[in-house]
mmCIF file of C-alpha atoms in Angstrom:
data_model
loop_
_atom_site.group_PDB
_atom_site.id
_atom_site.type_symbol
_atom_site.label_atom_id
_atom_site.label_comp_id
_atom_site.label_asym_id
_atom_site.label_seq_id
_atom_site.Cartn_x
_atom_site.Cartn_y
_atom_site.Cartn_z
ATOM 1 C CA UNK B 4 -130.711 58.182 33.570
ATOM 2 C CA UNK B 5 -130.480 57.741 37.195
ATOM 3 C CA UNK B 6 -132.981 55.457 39.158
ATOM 4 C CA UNK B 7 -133.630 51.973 40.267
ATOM 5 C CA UNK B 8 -133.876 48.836 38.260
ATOM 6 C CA UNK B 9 -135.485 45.671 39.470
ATOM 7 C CA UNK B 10 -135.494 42.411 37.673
ATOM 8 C CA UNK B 11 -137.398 40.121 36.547
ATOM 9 C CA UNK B 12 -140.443 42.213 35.957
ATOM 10 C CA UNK B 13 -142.807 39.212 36.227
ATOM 11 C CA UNK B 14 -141.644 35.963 38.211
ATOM 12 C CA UNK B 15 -142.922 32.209 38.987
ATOM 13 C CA UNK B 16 -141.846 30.266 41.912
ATOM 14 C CA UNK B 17 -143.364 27.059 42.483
ATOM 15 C CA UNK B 18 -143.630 25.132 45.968
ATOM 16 C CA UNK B 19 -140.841 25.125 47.645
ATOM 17 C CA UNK B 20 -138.325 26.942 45.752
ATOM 18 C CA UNK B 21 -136.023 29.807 46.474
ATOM 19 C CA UNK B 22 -136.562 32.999 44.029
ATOM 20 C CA UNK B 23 -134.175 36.037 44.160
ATOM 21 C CA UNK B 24 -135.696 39.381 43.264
ATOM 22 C CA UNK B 25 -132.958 41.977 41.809
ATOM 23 C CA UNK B 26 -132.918 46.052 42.744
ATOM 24 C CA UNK B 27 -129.969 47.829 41.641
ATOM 25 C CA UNK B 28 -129.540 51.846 41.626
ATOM 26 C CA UNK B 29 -127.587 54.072 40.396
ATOM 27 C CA UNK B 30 -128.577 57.277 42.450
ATOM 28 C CA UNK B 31 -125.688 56.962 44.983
ATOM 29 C CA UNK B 32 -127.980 55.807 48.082
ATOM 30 C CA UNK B 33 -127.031 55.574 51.607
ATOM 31 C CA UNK B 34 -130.565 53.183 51.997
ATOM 32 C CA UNK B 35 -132.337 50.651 50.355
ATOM 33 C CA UNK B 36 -135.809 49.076 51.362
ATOM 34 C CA UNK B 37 -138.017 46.384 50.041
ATOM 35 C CA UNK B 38 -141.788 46.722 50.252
ATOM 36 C CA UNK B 39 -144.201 44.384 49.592
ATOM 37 C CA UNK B 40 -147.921 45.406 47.851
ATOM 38 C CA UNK B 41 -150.857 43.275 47.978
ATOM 39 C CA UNK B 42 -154.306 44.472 46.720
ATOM 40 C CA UNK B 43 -156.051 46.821 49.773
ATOM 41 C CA UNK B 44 -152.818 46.626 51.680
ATOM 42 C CA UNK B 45 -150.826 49.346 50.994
ATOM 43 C CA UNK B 46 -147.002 49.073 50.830
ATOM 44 C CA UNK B 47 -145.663 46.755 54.400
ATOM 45 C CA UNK B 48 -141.829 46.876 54.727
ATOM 46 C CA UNK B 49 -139.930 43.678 54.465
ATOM 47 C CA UNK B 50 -136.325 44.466 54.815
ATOM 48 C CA UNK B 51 -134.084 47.796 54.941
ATOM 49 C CA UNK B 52 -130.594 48.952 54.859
ATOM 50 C CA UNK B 53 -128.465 51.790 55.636
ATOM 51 C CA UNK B 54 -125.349 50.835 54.541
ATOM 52 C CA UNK B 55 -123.083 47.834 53.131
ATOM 53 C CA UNK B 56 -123.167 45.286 55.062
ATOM 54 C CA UNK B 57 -125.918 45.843 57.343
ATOM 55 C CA UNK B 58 -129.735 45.617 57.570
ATOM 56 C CA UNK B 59 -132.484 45.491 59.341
ATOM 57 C CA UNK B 60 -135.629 43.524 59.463
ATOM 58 C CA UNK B 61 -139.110 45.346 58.656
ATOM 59 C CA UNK B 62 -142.834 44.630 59.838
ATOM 60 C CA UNK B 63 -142.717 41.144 57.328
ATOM 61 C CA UNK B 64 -139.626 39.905 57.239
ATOM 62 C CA UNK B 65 -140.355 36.262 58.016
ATOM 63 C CA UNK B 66 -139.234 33.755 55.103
ATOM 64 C CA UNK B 67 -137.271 36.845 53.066
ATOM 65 C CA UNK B 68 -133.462 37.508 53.330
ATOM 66 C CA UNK B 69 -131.483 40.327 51.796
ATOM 67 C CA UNK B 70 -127.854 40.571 51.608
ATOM 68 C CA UNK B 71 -126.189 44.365 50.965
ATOM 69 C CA UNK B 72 -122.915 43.535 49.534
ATOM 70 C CA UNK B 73 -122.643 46.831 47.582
ATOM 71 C CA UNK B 74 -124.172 50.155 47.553
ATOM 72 C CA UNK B 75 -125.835 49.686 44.402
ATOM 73 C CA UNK B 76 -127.283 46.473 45.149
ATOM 74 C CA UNK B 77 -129.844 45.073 47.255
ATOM 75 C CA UNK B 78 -131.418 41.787 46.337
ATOM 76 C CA UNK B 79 -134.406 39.761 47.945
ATOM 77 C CA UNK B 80 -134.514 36.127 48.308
ATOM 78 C CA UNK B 81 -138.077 35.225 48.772
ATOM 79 C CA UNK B 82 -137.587 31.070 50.800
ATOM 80 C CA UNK B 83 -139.418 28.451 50.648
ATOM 81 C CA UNK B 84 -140.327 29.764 54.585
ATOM 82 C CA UNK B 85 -143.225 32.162 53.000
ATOM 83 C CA UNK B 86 -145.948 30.682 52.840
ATOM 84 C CA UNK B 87 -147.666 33.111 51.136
ATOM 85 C CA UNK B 88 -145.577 34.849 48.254
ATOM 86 C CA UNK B 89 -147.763 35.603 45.648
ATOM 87 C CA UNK B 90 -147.598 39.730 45.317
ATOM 88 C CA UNK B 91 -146.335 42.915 43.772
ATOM 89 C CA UNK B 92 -142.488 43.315 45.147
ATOM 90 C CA UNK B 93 -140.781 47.307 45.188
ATOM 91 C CA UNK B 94 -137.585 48.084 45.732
ATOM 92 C CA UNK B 95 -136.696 51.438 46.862
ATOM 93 C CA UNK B 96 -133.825 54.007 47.793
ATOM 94 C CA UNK B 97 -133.392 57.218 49.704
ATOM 95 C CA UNK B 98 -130.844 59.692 50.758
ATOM 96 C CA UNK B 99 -133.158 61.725 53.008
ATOM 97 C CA UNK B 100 -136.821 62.271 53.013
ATOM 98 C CA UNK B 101 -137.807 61.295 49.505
ATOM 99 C CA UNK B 102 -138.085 57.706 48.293
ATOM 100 C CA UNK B 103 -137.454 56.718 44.644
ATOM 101 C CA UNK B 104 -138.975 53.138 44.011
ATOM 102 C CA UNK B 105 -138.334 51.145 41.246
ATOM 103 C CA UNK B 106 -141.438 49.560 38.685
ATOM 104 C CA UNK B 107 -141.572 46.567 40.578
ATOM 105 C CA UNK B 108 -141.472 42.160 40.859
ATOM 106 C CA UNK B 109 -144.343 40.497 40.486
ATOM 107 C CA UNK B 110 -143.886 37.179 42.162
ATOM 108 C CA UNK B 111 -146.854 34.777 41.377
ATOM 109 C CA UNK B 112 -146.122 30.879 43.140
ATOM 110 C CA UNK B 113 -147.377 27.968 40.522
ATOM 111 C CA UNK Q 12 -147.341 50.047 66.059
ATOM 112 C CA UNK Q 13 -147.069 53.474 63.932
ATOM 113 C CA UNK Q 14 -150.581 53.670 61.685
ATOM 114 C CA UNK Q 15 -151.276 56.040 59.109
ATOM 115 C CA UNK Q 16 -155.256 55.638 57.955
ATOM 116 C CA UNK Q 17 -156.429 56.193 54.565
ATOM 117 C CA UNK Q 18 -159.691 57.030 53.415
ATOM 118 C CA UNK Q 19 -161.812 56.315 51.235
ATOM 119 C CA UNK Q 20 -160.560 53.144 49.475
ATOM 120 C CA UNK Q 21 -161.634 54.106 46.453
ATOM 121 C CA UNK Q 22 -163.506 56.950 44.951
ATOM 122 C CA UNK Q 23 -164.904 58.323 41.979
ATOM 123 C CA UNK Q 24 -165.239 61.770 40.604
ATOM 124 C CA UNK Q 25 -166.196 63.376 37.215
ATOM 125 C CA UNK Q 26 -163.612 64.905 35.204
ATOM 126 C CA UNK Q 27 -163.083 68.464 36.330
ATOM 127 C CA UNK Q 28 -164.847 67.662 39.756
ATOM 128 C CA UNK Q 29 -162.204 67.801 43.167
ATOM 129 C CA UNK Q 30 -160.808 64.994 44.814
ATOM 130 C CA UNK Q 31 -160.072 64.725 48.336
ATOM 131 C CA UNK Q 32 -158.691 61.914 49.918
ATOM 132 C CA UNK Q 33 -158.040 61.793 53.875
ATOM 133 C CA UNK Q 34 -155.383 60.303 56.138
ATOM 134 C CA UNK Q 35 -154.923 60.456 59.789
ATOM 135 C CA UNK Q 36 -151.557 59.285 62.070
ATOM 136 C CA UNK Q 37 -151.239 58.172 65.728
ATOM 137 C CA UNK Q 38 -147.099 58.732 66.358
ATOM 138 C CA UNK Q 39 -145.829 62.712 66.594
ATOM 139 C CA UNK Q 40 -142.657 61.747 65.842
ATOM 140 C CA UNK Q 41 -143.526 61.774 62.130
ATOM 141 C CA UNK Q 42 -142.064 64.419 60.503
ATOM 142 C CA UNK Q 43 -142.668 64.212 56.934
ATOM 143 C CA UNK Q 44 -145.825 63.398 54.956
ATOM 144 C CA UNK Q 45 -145.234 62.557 50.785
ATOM 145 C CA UNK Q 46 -148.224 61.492 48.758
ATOM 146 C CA UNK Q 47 -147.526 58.965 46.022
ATOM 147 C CA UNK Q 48 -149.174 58.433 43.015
ATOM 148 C CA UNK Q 49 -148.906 54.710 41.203
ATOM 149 C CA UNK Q 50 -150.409 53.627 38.073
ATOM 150 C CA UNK Q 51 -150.755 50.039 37.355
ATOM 151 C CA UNK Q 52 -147.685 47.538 36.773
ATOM 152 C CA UNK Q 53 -145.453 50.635 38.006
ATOM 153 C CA UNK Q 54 -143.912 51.693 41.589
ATOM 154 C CA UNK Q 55 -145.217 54.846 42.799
ATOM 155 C CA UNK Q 56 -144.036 58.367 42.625
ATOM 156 C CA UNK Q 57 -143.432 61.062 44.742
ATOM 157 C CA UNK Q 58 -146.866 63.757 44.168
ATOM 158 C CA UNK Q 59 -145.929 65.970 46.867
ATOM 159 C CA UNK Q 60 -145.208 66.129 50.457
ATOM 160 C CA UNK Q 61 -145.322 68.507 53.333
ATOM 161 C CA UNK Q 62 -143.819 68.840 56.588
ATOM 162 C CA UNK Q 63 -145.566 69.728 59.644
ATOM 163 C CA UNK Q 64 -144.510 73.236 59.829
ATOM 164 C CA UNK Q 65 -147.037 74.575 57.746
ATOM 165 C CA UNK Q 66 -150.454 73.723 57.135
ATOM 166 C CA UNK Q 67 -150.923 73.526 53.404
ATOM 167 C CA UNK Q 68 -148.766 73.080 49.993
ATOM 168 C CA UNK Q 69 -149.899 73.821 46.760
ATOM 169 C CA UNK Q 70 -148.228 72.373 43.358
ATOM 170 C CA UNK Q 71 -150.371 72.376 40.709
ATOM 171 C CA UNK Q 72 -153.526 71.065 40.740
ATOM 172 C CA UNK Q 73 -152.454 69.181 43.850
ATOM 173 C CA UNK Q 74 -152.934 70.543 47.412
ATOM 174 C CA UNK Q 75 -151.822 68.605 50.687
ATOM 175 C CA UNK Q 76 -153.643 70.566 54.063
ATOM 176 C CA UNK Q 77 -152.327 69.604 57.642
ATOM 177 C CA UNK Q 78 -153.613 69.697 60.821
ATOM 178 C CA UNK Q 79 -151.059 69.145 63.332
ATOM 179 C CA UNK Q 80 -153.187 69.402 66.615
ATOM 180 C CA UNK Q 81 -156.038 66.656 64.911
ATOM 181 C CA UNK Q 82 -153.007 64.680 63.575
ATOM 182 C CA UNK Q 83 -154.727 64.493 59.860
ATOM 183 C CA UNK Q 84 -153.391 65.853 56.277
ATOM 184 C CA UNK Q 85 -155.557 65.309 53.265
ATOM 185 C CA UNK Q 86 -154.907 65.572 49.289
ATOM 186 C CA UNK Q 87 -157.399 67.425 47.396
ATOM 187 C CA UNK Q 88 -156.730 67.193 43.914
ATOM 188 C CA UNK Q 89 -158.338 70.032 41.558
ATOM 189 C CA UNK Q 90 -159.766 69.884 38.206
ATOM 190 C CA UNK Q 91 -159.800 65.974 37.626
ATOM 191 C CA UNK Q 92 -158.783 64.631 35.272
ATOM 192 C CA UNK Q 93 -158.877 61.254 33.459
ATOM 193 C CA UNK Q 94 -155.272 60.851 33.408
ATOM 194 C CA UNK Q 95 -155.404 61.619 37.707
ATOM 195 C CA UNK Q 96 -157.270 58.194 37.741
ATOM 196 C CA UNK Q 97 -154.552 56.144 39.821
ATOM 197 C CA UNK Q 98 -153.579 54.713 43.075
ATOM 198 C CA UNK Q 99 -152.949 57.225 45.884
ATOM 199 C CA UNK Q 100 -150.974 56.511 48.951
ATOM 200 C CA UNK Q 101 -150.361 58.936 51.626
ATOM 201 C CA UNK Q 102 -147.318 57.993 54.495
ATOM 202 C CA UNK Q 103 -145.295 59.354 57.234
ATOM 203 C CA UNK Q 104 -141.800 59.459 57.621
ATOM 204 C CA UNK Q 105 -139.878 59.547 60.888
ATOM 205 C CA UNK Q 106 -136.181 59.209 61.639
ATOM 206 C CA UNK Q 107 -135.451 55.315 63.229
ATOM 207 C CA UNK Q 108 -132.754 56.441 66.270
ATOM 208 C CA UNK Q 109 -129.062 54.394 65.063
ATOM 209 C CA UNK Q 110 -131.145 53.094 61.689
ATOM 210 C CA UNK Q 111 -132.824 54.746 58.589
ATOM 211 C CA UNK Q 112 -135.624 57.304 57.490
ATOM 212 C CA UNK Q 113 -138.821 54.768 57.203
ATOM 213 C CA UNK Q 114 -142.352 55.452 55.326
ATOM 214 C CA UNK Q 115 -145.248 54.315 56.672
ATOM 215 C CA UNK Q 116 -148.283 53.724 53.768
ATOM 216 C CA UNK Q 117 -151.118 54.385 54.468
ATOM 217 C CA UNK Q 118 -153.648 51.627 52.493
ATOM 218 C CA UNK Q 119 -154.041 53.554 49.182
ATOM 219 C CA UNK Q 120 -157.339 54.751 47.716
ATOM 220 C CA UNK Q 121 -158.057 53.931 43.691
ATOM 221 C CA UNK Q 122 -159.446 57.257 42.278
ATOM 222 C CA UNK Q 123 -161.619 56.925 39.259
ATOM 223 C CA UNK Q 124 -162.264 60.084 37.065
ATOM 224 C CA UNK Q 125 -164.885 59.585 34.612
ATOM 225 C CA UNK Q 126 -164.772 61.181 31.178
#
């Protein structure tokens, strides 16, 4: 079946630790975003891409890197920068209007 | 900043009652307005969407109307159901000039239908 996979489904970061987030698709997708969800929030962009080897920064991006290597793949590294990283992480990818998300990170610092 | 409002945050309805849930936007350059649906633990998923051509699309029990001059489009969903009960997000999508499509969410509203 075709869609997006993140991984880990649930994940614990204590102080001062670096956590990557995985997204990988399979739906042949020019672009790849990352959102992040806290309660009453909605969805606020973190990071997108367009194509290998390039992104670009959303509303959030401070303490969060990405890195686009391949088309499939598009992996957040949440730093020890954010001060604030407890929440509900979605990947998602588009070829047009529609977005297709995956089921989601949730990140929870100890 | 582009803005897409959402209202109410949450609501409640009785099972075979109508919901309607409201958003308004500030930019015209928006071009495309998806509602998502998202049940707990999951992402969301695409409900329906319209584009501001036409001012209403019907799918089911689900019906998006737009008003392009007042810059609003609501959800109205008909016949609730207990299984409807969810997280709704309405968003706009415009075209970033040398980037990508981008979504803006509006804040989500939790509908509760009650058995």
């Amino acid at each position: 079946d075709g869609g997006i996979t993140q991984s880990p489904k649930y994940l614990f970061r204590k102080e001062g630790q670096n956590v990557t987030l995985s997204c990988e698709q399979n739906l042949n997708h020019d672009a790849m975003y990352w959102y992040r969800q806290d309660p009453g929030q909605g969805l606020r962009l973190i990071y997108y891409s367009q194509i290998v080897n390039d992104f670009q920064k959303g509303d959030i991006a401070e303490g969060y890197s990405v890195s686009r290597e391949k088309k499939e793949s598009f992996p957040l590294t949440v730093t020890s920068a954010q001060k604030n990283p407890t929440a509900f992480y979605l990947c998602a990818s588009s070829s047009g209007y529609g977005y297709t998300f995956g089921s989601g990170t949730r990140l929870t610092v100890v | 900043q582009q803005q897409v409002k959402q209202s109410p945050q949450s609501l409640i309805v009785q099972k075979g009652g109508i919901s309607i849930i409201n958003c308004a936007y500030e930019n015209t350059a928006f071009d495309y307005f998806p509602w998502y649906q998202q049940f707990p633990g999951k992402g969301p998923a695409l409900l329906i969407a319209i584009r501001p051509d036409v001012s209403e699309k019907k799918e089911g029990r689900f019906t998006i109307s737009f008003n392009k001059s007042a810059k609003q489009f609501s959800l109205h969903i008909m016949d609730s159901q207990p299984g409807d009960s969810a997280t709704y997000f309405c968003a706009a999508s415009n075209w970033v000039p040398g980037s990508a499509r981008q979504l803006t969410f509006g804040s989500g509203t939790q509908l509760t239908v009650l058995p």
